Amino acid sequence: MYEERPSRLTGAVVWQRTAQERAVRPVLPDGCMDLLYSEGRLLVAGPDTRAYVPVGPPRAWTGIRFFPGTAPALLGVPAHELRDARVELADLWPAARVRRLRGRVEASRDPAAALEEIALDRAAQSAAPDALLRRLVECLDGGRAVAATAAELGLGARQLHRRCLTAFGYGPKTLARILRLQRALALARSGVPYAEAAARAGYADQPHLAREVRELAGATLGELLGHEAVTAPAL
């Protein structure tokens, strides 16, 4: 079973998944990064550019998913260094600190709340999220073109690309593609016909949407949504 709730950390989501025997669906690119806990391990899920398919036996997971562009400042690591990767937190932070944090989670009656407290503590010690990056996500998620967004934000193409690599793990065009895919999927999940979902999300037509789903999610739209109907997400 999968459950999530808004975090006390602005823009973040706290989630939990219990172990189950059924196959799990792939994790799709969404512009986010996660801090994870499972079976005594603290990990970071970096930004994905393609579907991530979990391997190994089913297990329970707890995580906090950060709003796009906000995790690198909390972790102290540029997003592009974690692109398409799942990394032990001890590879990023001092091992002694990670052992203490792991102990906090393991001793808590609510691992999700303990993980959230770790994120809140880290946020209190870090610089505030860059308002420009949040505006960038809002513009691209609203369907604005990359060039128009850069002009609106007063950024040159190279500067925008460099800031996106640090914050999101990839350039603005990839971020725009991922956000557009998520818009289309949300519409299709709500029952909007595929052709209409494609048009409303900003695709040229339904075949364009189909090609993007195949490339970014590794499945057809029908396969993807049918799989989601009977399984729960995992990392």
JSON list of C-alpha atoms in Angstrom, two decimals:
[
{"chain": "A", "resi": 1, "resn": "MET", "atom": "CA", "xyz": [0.00, 0.00, 0.00]},
{"chain": "A", "resi": 2, "resn": "TYR", "atom": "CA", "xyz": [1.22, 3.49, -0.89]},
{"chain": "A", "resi": 3, "resn": "GLU", "atom": "CA", "xyz": [0.32, 6.64, 1.08]},
{"chain": "A", "resi": 4, "resn": "GLU", "atom": "CA", "xyz": [1.54, 10.23, 0.91]},
{"chain": "A", "resi": 5, "resn": "ARG", "atom": "CA", "xyz": [0.85, 13.55, 2.59]},
{"chain": "A", "resi": 6, "resn": "PRO", "atom": "CA", "xyz": [2.10, 17.13, 2.26]},
{"chain": "A", "resi": 7, "resn": "SER", "atom": "CA", "xyz": [5.23, 17.80, 4.30]},
{"chain": "A", "resi": 8, "resn": "ARG", "atom": "CA", "xyz": [5.78, 20.66, 6.71]},
{"chain": "A", "resi": 9, "resn": "LEU", "atom": "CA", "xyz": [8.71, 21.46, 4.43]},
{"chain": "A", "resi": 10, "resn": "THR", "atom": "CA", "xyz": [7.31, 23.73, 1.73]},
{"chain": "A", "resi": 11, "resn": "GLY", "atom": "CA", "xyz": [6.65, 21.92, -1.52]},
{"chain": "A", "resi": 12, "resn": "ALA", "atom": "CA", "xyz": [7.75, 18.50, -0.27]},
{"chain": "A", "resi": 13, "resn": "VAL", "atom": "CA", "xyz": [5.70, 15.32, 0.09]},
{"chain": "A", "resi": 14, "resn": "VAL", "atom": "CA", "xyz": [6.18, 12.58, 2.69]},
{"chain": "A", "resi": 15, "resn": "TRP", "atom": "CA", "xyz": [5.30, 9.08, 1.52]},
{"chain": "A", "resi": 16, "resn": "GLN", "atom": "CA", "xyz": [5.38, 5.45, 2.63]},
{"chain": "A", "resi": 17, "resn": "ARG", "atom": "CA", "xyz": [5.05, 2.14, 0.81]},
{"chain": "A", "resi": 18, "resn": "THR", "atom": "CA", "xyz": [4.63, -1.19, 2.55]},
{"chain": "A", "resi": 19, "resn": "ALA", "atom": "CA", "xyz": [6.27, -4.32, 1.16]},
{"chain": "A", "resi": 20, "resn": "GLN", "atom": "CA", "xyz": [4.07, -6.37, -1.12]},
{"chain": "A", "resi": 21, "resn": "GLU", "atom": "CA", "xyz": [4.35, -9.46, -3.30]},
{"chain": "A", "resi": 22, "resn": "ARG", "atom": "CA", "xyz": [2.99, -7.95, -6.50]},
{"chain": "A", "resi": 23, "resn": "ALA", "atom": "CA", "xyz": [5.30, -6.43, -9.08]},
{"chain": "A", "resi": 24, "resn": "VAL", "atom": "CA", "xyz": [5.88, -2.71, -8.73]},
{"chain": "A", "resi": 25, "resn": "ARG", "atom": "CA", "xyz": [5.54, -0.13, -11.45]},
{"chain": "A", "resi": 26, "resn": "PRO", "atom": "CA", "xyz": [8.49, 1.90, -12.73]},
{"chain": "A", "resi": 27, "resn": "VAL", "atom": "CA", "xyz": [9.25, 5.27, -11.17]},
{"chain": "A", "resi": 28, "resn": "LEU", "atom": "CA", "xyz": [8.79, 7.96, -13.82]},
{"chain": "A", "resi": 29, "resn": "PRO", "atom": "CA", "xyz": [10.82, 11.16, -14.25]},
{"chain": "A", "resi": 30, "resn": "ASP", "atom": "CA", "xyz": [9.13, 14.05, -12.44]},
{"chain": "A", "resi": 31, "resn": "GLY", "atom": "CA", "xyz": [11.86, 16.63, -11.80]},
{"chain": "A", "resi": 32, "resn": "CYS", "atom": "CA", "xyz": [12.06, 15.68, -8.13]},
{"chain": "A", "resi": 33, "resn": "MET", "atom": "CA", "xyz": [14.63, 14.08, -5.83]},
{"chain": "A", "resi": 34, "resn": "ASP", "atom": "CA", "xyz": [13.90, 11.93, -2.76]},
{"chain": "A", "resi": 35, "resn": "LEU", "atom": "CA", "xyz": [15.50, 11.17, 0.59]},
{"chain": "A", "resi": 36, "resn": "LEU", "atom": "CA", "xyz": [14.75, 7.51, 1.31]},
{"chain": "A", "resi": 37, "resn": "TYR", "atom": "CA", "xyz": [14.84, 5.04, 4.20]},
{"chain": "A", "resi": 38, "resn": "SER", "atom": "CA", "xyz": [14.50, 1.28, 3.92]},
{"chain": "A", "resi": 39, "resn": "GLU", "atom": "CA", "xyz": [15.75, -1.61, 6.05]},
{"chain": "A", "resi": 40, "resn": "GLY", "atom": "CA", "xyz": [18.42, 0.37, 7.88]},
{"chain": "A", "resi": 41, "resn": "ARG", "atom": "CA", "xyz": [19.62, 2.33, 4.85]},
{"chain": "A", "resi": 42, "resn": "LEU", "atom": "CA", "xyz": [19.38, 6.04, 4.09]},
{"chain": "A", "resi": 43, "resn": "LEU", "atom": "CA", "xyz": [19.62, 6.81, 0.39]},
{"chain": "A", "resi": 44, "resn": "VAL", "atom": "CA", "xyz": [19.07, 9.61, -2.09]},
{"chain": "A", "resi": 45, "resn": "ALA", "atom": "CA", "xyz": [17.18, 9.12, -5.35]},
{"chain": "A", "resi": 46, "resn": "GLY", "atom": "CA", "xyz": [18.64, 11.50, -7.88]},
{"chain": "A", "resi": 47, "resn": "PRO", "atom": "CA", "xyz": [16.71, 13.16, -10.72]},
{"chain": "A", "resi": 48, "resn": "ASP", "atom": "CA", "xyz": [15.62, 10.66, -13.36]},
{"chain": "A", "resi": 49, "resn": "THR", "atom": "CA", "xyz": [15.74, 11.21, -17.11]},
{"chain": "A", "resi": 50, "resn": "ARG", "atom": "CA", "xyz": [14.09, 7.86, -17.82]},
{"chain": "A", "resi": 51, "resn": "ALA", "atom": "CA", "xyz": [11.91, 5.34, -16.01]},
{"chain": "A", "resi": 52, "resn": "TYR", "atom": "CA", "xyz": [13.60, 3.65, -13.05]},
{"chain": "A", "resi": 53, "resn": "VAL", "atom": "CA", "xyz": [12.62, 0.01, -12.60]},
{"chain": "A", "resi": 54, "resn": "PRO", "atom": "CA", "xyz": [13.12, -1.33, -9.04]},
{"chain": "A", "resi": 55, "resn": "VAL", "atom": "CA", "xyz": [14.98, -4.61, -8.72]},
{"chain": "A", "resi": 56, "resn": "GLY", "atom": "CA", "xyz": [15.17, -7.19, -5.96]},
{"chain": "A", "resi": 57, "resn": "PRO", "atom": "CA", "xyz": [12.49, -8.46, -3.58]},
{"chain": "A", "resi": 58, "resn": "PRO", "atom": "CA", "xyz": [9.69, -6.12, -2.46]},
{"chain": "A", "resi": 59, "resn": "ARG", "atom": "CA", "xyz": [10.45, -4.09, 0.66]},
{"chain": "A", "resi": 60, "resn": "ALA", "atom": "CA", "xyz": [8.95, -1.24, 2.65]},
{"chain": "A", "resi": 61, "resn": "TRP", "atom": "CA", "xyz": [10.10, 2.30, 1.86]},
{"chain": "A", "resi": 62, "resn": "THR", "atom": "CA", "xyz": [9.73, 5.68, 3.52]},
{"chain": "A", "resi": 63, "resn": "GLY", "atom": "CA", "xyz": [10.62, 8.85, 1.66]},
{"chain": "A", "resi": 64, "resn": "ILE", "atom": "CA", "xyz": [10.37, 12.59, 1.40]},
{"chain": "A", "resi": 65, "resn": "ARG", "atom": "CA", "xyz": [10.08, 13.93, -2.15]},
{"chain": "A", "resi": 66, "resn": "PHE", "atom": "CA", "xyz": [11.42, 17.45, -2.65]},
{"chain": "A", "resi": 67, "resn": "PHE", "atom": "CA", "xyz": [9.98, 20.07, -4.98]},
{"chain": "A", "resi": 68, "resn": "PRO", "atom": "CA", "xyz": [12.01, 20.23, -8.22]},
{"chain": "A", "resi": 69, "resn": "GLY", "atom": "CA", "xyz": [15.25, 22.12, -7.79]},
{"chain": "A", "resi": 70, "resn": "THR", "atom": "CA", "xyz": [15.25, 22.29, -3.97]},
{"chain": "A", "resi": 71, "resn": "ALA", "atom": "CA", "xyz": [17.10, 19.11, -2.90]},
{"chain": "A", "resi": 72, "resn": "PRO", "atom": "CA", "xyz": [20.65, 20.00, -4.06]},
{"chain": "A", "resi": 73, "resn": "ALA", "atom": "CA", "xyz": [20.89, 22.93, -1.62]},
{"chain": "A", "resi": 74, "resn": "LEU", "atom": "CA", "xyz": [19.77, 20.65, 1.23]},
{"chain": "A", "resi": 75, "resn": "LEU", "atom": "CA", "xyz": [22.13, 17.84, 0.27]},
{"chain": "A", "resi": 76, "resn": "GLY", "atom": "CA", "xyz": [25.08, 20.02, -0.67]},
{"chain": "A", "resi": 77, "resn": "VAL", "atom": "CA", "xyz": [25.52, 18.15, -3.97]},
{"chain": "A", "resi": 78, "resn": "PRO", "atom": "CA", "xyz": [24.76, 19.38, -7.53]},
{"chain": "A", "resi": 79, "resn": "ALA", "atom": "CA", "xyz": [21.85, 17.46, -9.00]},
{"chain": "A", "resi": 80, "resn": "HIS", "atom": "CA", "xyz": [23.75, 16.40, -12.12]},
{"chain": "A", "resi": 81, "resn": "GLU", "atom": "CA", "xyz": [26.12, 14.34, -9.95]},
{"chain": "A", "resi": 82, "resn": "LEU", "atom": "CA", "xyz": [23.14, 12.19, -8.88]},
{"chain": "A", "resi": 83, "resn": "ARG", "atom": "CA", "xyz": [21.33, 11.99, -12.22]},
{"chain": "A", "resi": 84, "resn": "ASP", "atom": "CA", "xyz": [19.64, 8.59, -12.82]},
{"chain": "A", "resi": 85, "resn": "ALA", "atom": "CA", "xyz": [21.20, 7.20, -9.62]},
{"chain": "A", "resi": 86, "resn": "ARG", "atom": "CA", "xyz": [20.28, 5.86, -6.17]},
{"chain": "A", "resi": 87, "resn": "VAL", "atom": "CA", "xyz": [23.10, 6.74, -3.80]},
{"chain": "A", "resi": 88, "resn": "GLU", "atom": "CA", "xyz": [23.83, 5.93, -0.15]},
{"chain": "A", "resi": 89, "resn": "LEU", "atom": "CA", "xyz": [23.55, 9.09, 1.95]},
{"chain": "A", "resi": 90, "resn": "ALA", "atom": "CA", "xyz": [26.85, 8.09, 3.57]},
{"chain": "A", "resi": 91, "resn": "ASP", "atom": "CA", "xyz": [28.50, 8.62, 0.18]},
{"chain": "A", "resi": 92, "resn": "LEU", "atom": "CA", "xyz": [27.44, 12.27, 0.34]},
{"chain": "A", "resi": 93, "resn": "TRP", "atom": "CA", "xyz": [27.67, 13.12, 4.04]},
{"chain": "A", "resi": 94, "resn": "PRO", "atom": "CA", "xyz": [30.09, 12.05, 6.80]},
{"chain": "A", "resi": 95, "resn": "ALA", "atom": "CA", "xyz": [29.46, 8.45, 7.82]},
{"chain": "A", "resi": 96, "resn": "ALA", "atom": "CA", "xyz": [29.21, 9.32, 11.54]},
{"chain": "A", "resi": 97, "resn": "ARG", "atom": "CA", "xyz": [26.46, 11.85, 10.86]},
{"chain": "A", "resi": 98, "resn": "VAL", "atom": "CA", "xyz": [24.53, 9.39, 8.72]},
{"chain": "A", "resi": 99, "resn": "ARG", "atom": "CA", "xyz": [24.77, 6.73, 11.47]},
{"chain": "A", "resi": 100, "resn": "ARG", "atom": "CA", "xyz": [23.24, 9.20, 13.94]},
{"chain": "A", "resi": 101, "resn": "LEU", "atom": "CA", "xyz": [20.45, 10.08, 11.54]},
{"chain": "A", "resi": 102, "resn": "ARG", "atom": "CA", "xyz": [19.75, 6.44, 10.78]},
{"chain": "A", "resi": 103, "resn": "GLY", "atom": "CA", "xyz": [19.53, 5.81, 14.51]},
{"chain": "A", "resi": 104, "resn": "ARG", "atom": "CA", "xyz": [16.93, 8.58, 14.82]},
{"chain": "A", "resi": 105, "resn": "VAL", "atom": "CA", "xyz": [14.77, 6.98, 12.14]},
{"chain": "A", "resi": 106, "resn": "GLU", "atom": "CA", "xyz": [15.14, 3.46, 13.53]},
{"chain": "A", "resi": 107, "resn": "ALA", "atom": "CA", "xyz": [14.29, 4.60, 17.08]},
{"chain": "A", "resi": 108, "resn": "SER", "atom": "CA", "xyz": [11.19, 6.50, 15.98]},
{"chain": "A", "resi": 109, "resn": "ARG", "atom": "CA", "xyz": [7.70, 5.04, 16.18]},
{"chain": "A", "resi": 110, "resn": "ASP", "atom": "CA", "xyz": [6.98, 6.94, 12.95]},
{"chain": "A", "resi": 111, "resn": "PRO", "atom": "CA", "xyz": [9.90, 6.66, 10.48]},
{"chain": "A", "resi": 112, "resn": "ALA", "atom": "CA", "xyz": [8.19, 9.05, 8.06]},
{"chain": "A", "resi": 113, "resn": "ALA", "atom": "CA", "xyz": [7.98, 11.77, 10.71]},
{"chain": "A", "resi": 114, "resn": "ALA", "atom": "CA", "xyz": [11.61, 11.18, 11.68]},
{"chain": "A", "resi": 115, "resn": "LEU", "atom": "CA", "xyz": [12.72, 11.47, 8.07]},
{"chain": "A", "resi": 116, "resn": "GLU", "atom": "CA", "xyz": [10.72, 14.66, 7.74]},
{"chain": "A", "resi": 117, "resn": "GLU", "atom": "CA", "xyz": [12.41, 16.10, 10.84]},
{"chain": "A", "resi": 118, "resn": "ILE", "atom": "CA", "xyz": [15.82, 15.38, 9.30]},
{"chain": "A", "resi": 119, "resn": "ALA", "atom": "CA", "xyz": [14.81, 17.29, 6.18]},
{"chain": "A", "resi": 120, "resn": "LEU", "atom": "CA", "xyz": [13.42, 20.20, 8.24]},
{"chain": "A", "resi": 121, "resn": "ASP", "atom": "CA", "xyz": [16.60, 20.38, 10.31]},
{"chain": "A", "resi": 122, "resn": "ARG", "atom": "CA", "xyz": [18.71, 20.42, 7.17]},
{"chain": "A", "resi": 123, "resn": "ALA", "atom": "CA", "xyz": [16.51, 23.11, 5.57]},
{"chain": "A", "resi": 124, "resn": "ALA", "atom": "CA", "xyz": [16.92, 25.31, 8.65]},
{"chain": "A", "resi": 125, "resn": "GLN", "atom": "CA", "xyz": [20.71, 25.18, 8.15]},
{"chain": "A", "resi": 126, "resn": "SER", "atom": "CA", "xyz": [20.58, 25.81, 4.39]},
{"chain": "A", "resi": 127, "resn": "ALA", "atom": "CA", "xyz": [19.93, 28.83, 2.22]},
{"chain": "A", "resi": 128, "resn": "ALA", "atom": "CA", "xyz": [16.30, 29.50, 1.30]},
{"chain": "A", "resi": 129, "resn": "PRO", "atom": "CA", "xyz": [15.11, 27.94, -1.97]},
{"chain": "A", "resi": 130, "resn": "ASP", "atom": "CA", "xyz": [15.86, 30.06, -5.02]},
{"chain": "A", "resi": 131, "resn": "ALA", "atom": "CA", "xyz": [12.63, 31.84, -5.95]},
{"chain": "A", "resi": 132, "resn": "LEU", "atom": "CA", "xyz": [13.84, 32.14, -9.54]},
{"chain": "A", "resi": 133, "resn": "LEU", "atom": "CA", "xyz": [14.09, 28.35, -9.86]},
{"chain": "A", "resi": 134, "resn": "ARG", "atom": "CA", "xyz": [10.54, 27.93, -8.54]},
{"chain": "A", "resi": 135, "resn": "ARG", "atom": "CA", "xyz": [9.37, 30.49, -11.10]},
{"chain": "A", "resi": 136, "resn": "LEU", "atom": "CA", "xyz": [11.25, 28.58, -13.79]},
{"chain": "A", "resi": 137, "resn": "VAL", "atom": "CA", "xyz": [9.41, 25.37, -12.89]},
{"chain": "A", "resi": 138, "resn": "GLU", "atom": "CA", "xyz": [6.08, 27.19, -12.85]},
{"chain": "A", "resi": 139, "resn": "CYS", "atom": "CA", "xyz": [6.68, 28.71, -16.28]},
{"chain": "A", "resi": 140, "resn": "LEU", "atom": "CA", "xyz": [7.80, 25.47, -17.92]},
{"chain": "A", "resi": 141, "resn": "ASP", "atom": "CA", "xyz": [5.03, 23.50, -16.20]},
{"chain": "A", "resi": 142, "resn": "GLY", "atom": "CA", "xyz": [2.58, 26.03, -17.59]},
{"chain": "A", "resi": 143, "resn": "GLY", "atom": "CA", "xyz": [3.73, 25.22, -21.11]},
{"chain": "A", "resi": 144, "resn": "ARG", "atom": "CA", "xyz": [5.95, 28.25, -21.69]},
{"chain": "A", "resi": 145, "resn": "ALA", "atom": "CA", "xyz": [8.77, 27.79, -24.19]},
{"chain": "A", "resi": 146, "resn": "VAL", "atom": "CA", "xyz": [12.29, 27.58, -22.80]},
{"chain": "A", "resi": 147, "resn": "ALA", "atom": "CA", "xyz": [13.51, 30.66, -24.73]},
{"chain": "A", "resi": 148, "resn": "ALA", "atom": "CA", "xyz": [10.54, 32.76, -23.61]},
{"chain": "A", "resi": 149, "resn": "THR", "atom": "CA", "xyz": [10.99, 31.61, -20.02]},
{"chain": "A", "resi": 150, "resn": "ALA", "atom": "CA", "xyz": [14.69, 32.47, -20.05]},
{"chain": "A", "resi": 151, "resn": "ALA", "atom": "CA", "xyz": [13.92, 35.95, -21.40]},
{"chain": "A", "resi": 152, "resn": "GLU", "atom": "CA", "xyz": [11.23, 36.49, -18.78]},
{"chain": "A", "resi": 153, "resn": "LEU", "atom": "CA", "xyz": [13.64, 35.50, -16.00]},
{"chain": "A", "resi": 154, "resn": "GLY", "atom": "CA", "xyz": [16.45, 37.61, -17.39]},
{"chain": "A", "resi": 155, "resn": "LEU", "atom": "CA", "xyz": [18.80, 34.68, -17.98]},
{"chain": "A", "resi": 156, "resn": "GLY", "atom": "CA", "xyz": [20.98, 33.91, -20.96]},
{"chain": "A", "resi": 157, "resn": "ALA", "atom": "CA", "xyz": [20.83, 30.45, -22.52]},
{"chain": "A", "resi": 158, "resn": "ARG", "atom": "CA", "xyz": [24.17, 29.30, -21.06]},
{"chain": "A", "resi": 159, "resn": "GLN", "atom": "CA", "xyz": [23.41, 30.67, -17.61]},
{"chain": "A", "resi": 160, "resn": "LEU", "atom": "CA", "xyz": [20.00, 29.00, -17.61]},
{"chain": "A", "resi": 161, "resn": "HIS", "atom": "CA", "xyz": [21.49, 25.67, -18.69]},
{"chain": "A", "resi": 162, "resn": "ARG", "atom": "CA", "xyz": [24.20, 25.84, -16.02]},
{"chain": "A", "resi": 163, "resn": "ARG", "atom": "CA", "xyz": [21.72, 26.64, -13.24]},
{"chain": "A", "resi": 164, "resn": "CYS", "atom": "CA", "xyz": [19.40, 23.86, -14.41]},
{"chain": "A", "resi": 165, "resn": "LEU", "atom": "CA", "xyz": [22.19, 21.28, -14.34]},
{"chain": "A", "resi": 166, "resn": "THR", "atom": "CA", "xyz": [22.96, 22.20, -10.73]},
{"chain": "A", "resi": 167, "resn": "ALA", "atom": "CA", "xyz": [19.35, 22.36, -9.56]},
{"chain": "A", "resi": 168, "resn": "PHE", "atom": "CA", "xyz": [17.58, 19.72, -11.65]},
{"chain": "A", "resi": 169, "resn": "GLY", "atom": "CA", "xyz": [20.33, 17.49, -13.02]},
{"chain": "A", "resi": 170, "resn": "TYR", "atom": "CA", "xyz": [19.67, 18.28, -16.67]},
{"chain": "A", "resi": 171, "resn": "GLY", "atom": "CA", "xyz": [19.01, 21.19, -18.98]},
{"chain": "A", "resi": 172, "resn": "PRO", "atom": "CA", "xyz": [15.79, 23.23, -19.27]},
{"chain": "A", "resi": 173, "resn": "LYS", "atom": "CA", "xyz": [14.58, 21.43, -22.38]},
{"chain": "A", "resi": 174, "resn": "THR", "atom": "CA", "xyz": [14.72, 18.07, -20.62]},
{"chain": "A", "resi": 175, "resn": "LEU", "atom": "CA", "xyz": [12.97, 19.57, -17.59]},
{"chain": "A", "resi": 176, "resn": "ALA", "atom": "CA", "xyz": [10.25, 20.96, -19.85]},
{"chain": "A", "resi": 177, "resn": "ARG", "atom": "CA", "xyz": [9.77, 17.54, -21.50]},
{"chain": "A", "resi": 178, "resn": "ILE", "atom": "CA", "xyz": [9.47, 15.81, -18.12]},
{"chain": "A", "resi": 179, "resn": "LEU", "atom": "CA", "xyz": [6.98, 18.35, -16.75]},
{"chain": "A", "resi": 180, "resn": "ARG", "atom": "CA", "xyz": [4.92, 18.12, -19.95]},
{"chain": "A", "resi": 181, "resn": "LEU", "atom": "CA", "xyz": [4.83, 14.33, -19.66]},
{"chain": "A", "resi": 182, "resn": "GLN", "atom": "CA", "xyz": [3.59, 14.59, -16.09]},
{"chain": "A", "resi": 183, "resn": "ARG", "atom": "CA", "xyz": [0.83, 17.02, -17.19]},
{"chain": "A", "resi": 184, "resn": "ALA", "atom": "CA", "xyz": [-0.32, 14.61, -19.89]},
{"chain": "A", "resi": 185, "resn": "LEU", "atom": "CA", "xyz": [-0.29, 11.64, -17.52]},
{"chain": "A", "resi": 186, "resn": "ALA", "atom": "CA", "xyz": [-2.31, 13.54, -14.93]},
{"chain": "A", "resi": 187, "resn": "LEU", "atom": "CA", "xyz": [-4.93, 14.37, -17.55]},
{"chain": "A", "resi": 188, "resn": "ALA", "atom": "CA", "xyz": [-5.05, 10.79, -18.86]},
{"chain": "A", "resi": 189, "resn": "ARG", "atom": "CA", "xyz": [-5.35, 9.39, -15.33]},
{"chain": "A", "resi": 190, "resn": "SER", "atom": "CA", "xyz": [-8.34, 11.67, -14.74]},
{"chain": "A", "resi": 191, "resn": "GLY", "atom": "CA", "xyz": [-10.15, 10.15, -17.72]},
{"chain": "A", "resi": 192, "resn": "VAL", "atom": "CA", "xyz": [-9.33, 12.72, -20.42]},
{"chain": "A", "resi": 193, "resn": "PRO", "atom": "CA", "xyz": [-9.06, 11.01, -23.82]},
{"chain": "A", "resi": 194, "resn": "TYR", "atom": "CA", "xyz": [-5.49, 10.57, -24.98]},
{"chain": "A", "resi": 195, "resn": "ALA", "atom": "CA", "xyz": [-5.77, 12.93, -27.98]},
{"chain": "A", "resi": 196, "resn": "GLU", "atom": "CA", "xyz": [-7.24, 15.68, -25.82]},
{"chain": "A", "resi": 197, "resn": "ALA", "atom": "CA", "xyz": [-4.67, 15.07, -23.08]},
{"chain": "A", "resi": 198, "resn": "ALA", "atom": "CA", "xyz": [-1.91, 15.43, -25.67]},
{"chain": "A", "resi": 199, "resn": "ALA", "atom": "CA", "xyz": [-3.28, 18.73, -26.96]},
{"chain": "A", "resi": 200, "resn": "ARG", "atom": "CA", "xyz": [-3.89, 20.19, -23.50]},
{"chain": "A", "resi": 201, "resn": "ALA", "atom": "CA", "xyz": [-0.45, 19.18, -22.27]},
{"chain": "A", "resi": 202, "resn": "GLY", "atom": "CA", "xyz": [1.25, 20.88, -25.23]},
{"chain": "A", "resi": 203, "resn": "TYR", "atom": "CA", "xyz": [2.06, 18.03, -27.62]},
{"chain": "A", "resi": 204, "resn": "ALA", "atom": "CA", "xyz": [1.68, 18.42, -31.38]},
{"chain": "A", "resi": 205, "resn": "ASP", "atom": "CA", "xyz": [-0.68, 15.44, -31.50]},
{"chain": "A", "resi": 206, "resn": "GLN", "atom": "CA", "xyz": [-1.35, 12.04, -29.89]},
{"chain": "A", "resi": 207, "resn": "PRO", "atom": "CA", "xyz": [1.50, 10.27, -31.77]},
{"chain": "A", "resi": 208, "resn": "HIS", "atom": "CA", "xyz": [3.89, 12.89, -30.37]},
{"chain": "A", "resi": 209, "resn": "LEU", "atom": "CA", "xyz": [2.68, 12.08, -26.86]},
{"chain": "A", "resi": 210, "resn": "ALA", "atom": "CA", "xyz": [3.03, 8.35, -27.58]},
{"chain": "A", "resi": 211, "resn": "ARG", "atom": "CA", "xyz": [6.66, 8.78, -28.68]},
{"chain": "A", "resi": 212, "resn": "GLU", "atom": "CA", "xyz": [7.53, 10.80, -25.56]},
{"chain": "A", "resi": 213, "resn": "VAL", "atom": "CA", "xyz": [5.88, 8.28, -23.25]},
{"chain": "A", "resi": 214, "resn": "ARG", "atom": "CA", "xyz": [7.78, 5.47, -24.91]},
{"chain": "A", "resi": 215, "resn": "GLU", "atom": "CA", "xyz": [11.10, 7.33, -24.63]},
{"chain": "A", "resi": 216, "resn": "LEU", "atom": "CA", "xyz": [10.73, 8.66, -21.07]},
{"chain": "A", "resi": 217, "resn": "ALA", "atom": "CA", "xyz": [8.64, 5.91, -19.50]},
{"chain": "A", "resi": 218, "resn": "GLY", "atom": "CA", "xyz": [9.66, 2.88, -21.54]},
{"chain": "A", "resi": 219, "resn": "ALA", "atom": "CA", "xyz": [6.08, 1.79, -22.22]},
{"chain": "A", "resi": 220, "resn": "THR", "atom": "CA", "xyz": [3.00, 2.75, -24.17]},
{"chain": "A", "resi": 221, "resn": "LEU", "atom": "CA", "xyz": [0.51, 5.05, -22.51]},
{"chain": "A", "resi": 222, "resn": "GLY", "atom": "CA", "xyz": [-2.04, 2.24, -22.25]},
{"chain": "A", "resi": 223, "resn": "GLU", "atom": "CA", "xyz": [0.48, -0.15, -20.72]},
{"chain": "A", "resi": 224, "resn": "LEU", "atom": "CA", "xyz": [1.63, 2.49, -18.27]},
{"chain": "A", "resi": 225, "resn": "LEU", "atom": "CA", "xyz": [-1.79, 3.49, -17.00]},
{"chain": "A", "resi": 226, "resn": "GLY", "atom": "CA", "xyz": [-3.04, -0.08, -16.92]},
{"chain": "A", "resi": 227, "resn": "HIS", "atom": "CA", "xyz": [-0.01, -1.11, -14.87]},
{"chain": "A", "resi": 228, "resn": "GLU", "atom": "CA", "xyz": [-0.58, 1.76, -12.44]},
{"chain": "A", "resi": 229, "resn": "ALA", "atom": "CA", "xyz": [-4.14, 0.62, -11.84]},
{"chain": "A", "resi": 230, "resn": "VAL", "atom": "CA", "xyz": [-3.03, -2.58, -10.14]},
{"chain": "A", "resi": 231, "resn": "THR", "atom": "CA", "xyz": [0.33, -1.75, -8.56]},
{"chain": "A", "resi": 232, "resn": "ALA", "atom": "CA", "xyz": [1.91, 0.76, -6.24]},
{"chain": "A", "resi": 233, "resn": "PRO", "atom": "CA", "xyz": [5.02, 2.91, -6.70]},
{"chain": "A", "resi": 234, "resn": "ALA", "atom": "CA", "xyz": [8.40, 1.98, -5.32]},
{"chain": "A", "resi": 235, "resn": "LEU", "atom": "CA", "xyz": [11.94, 3.22, -5.35]}
]
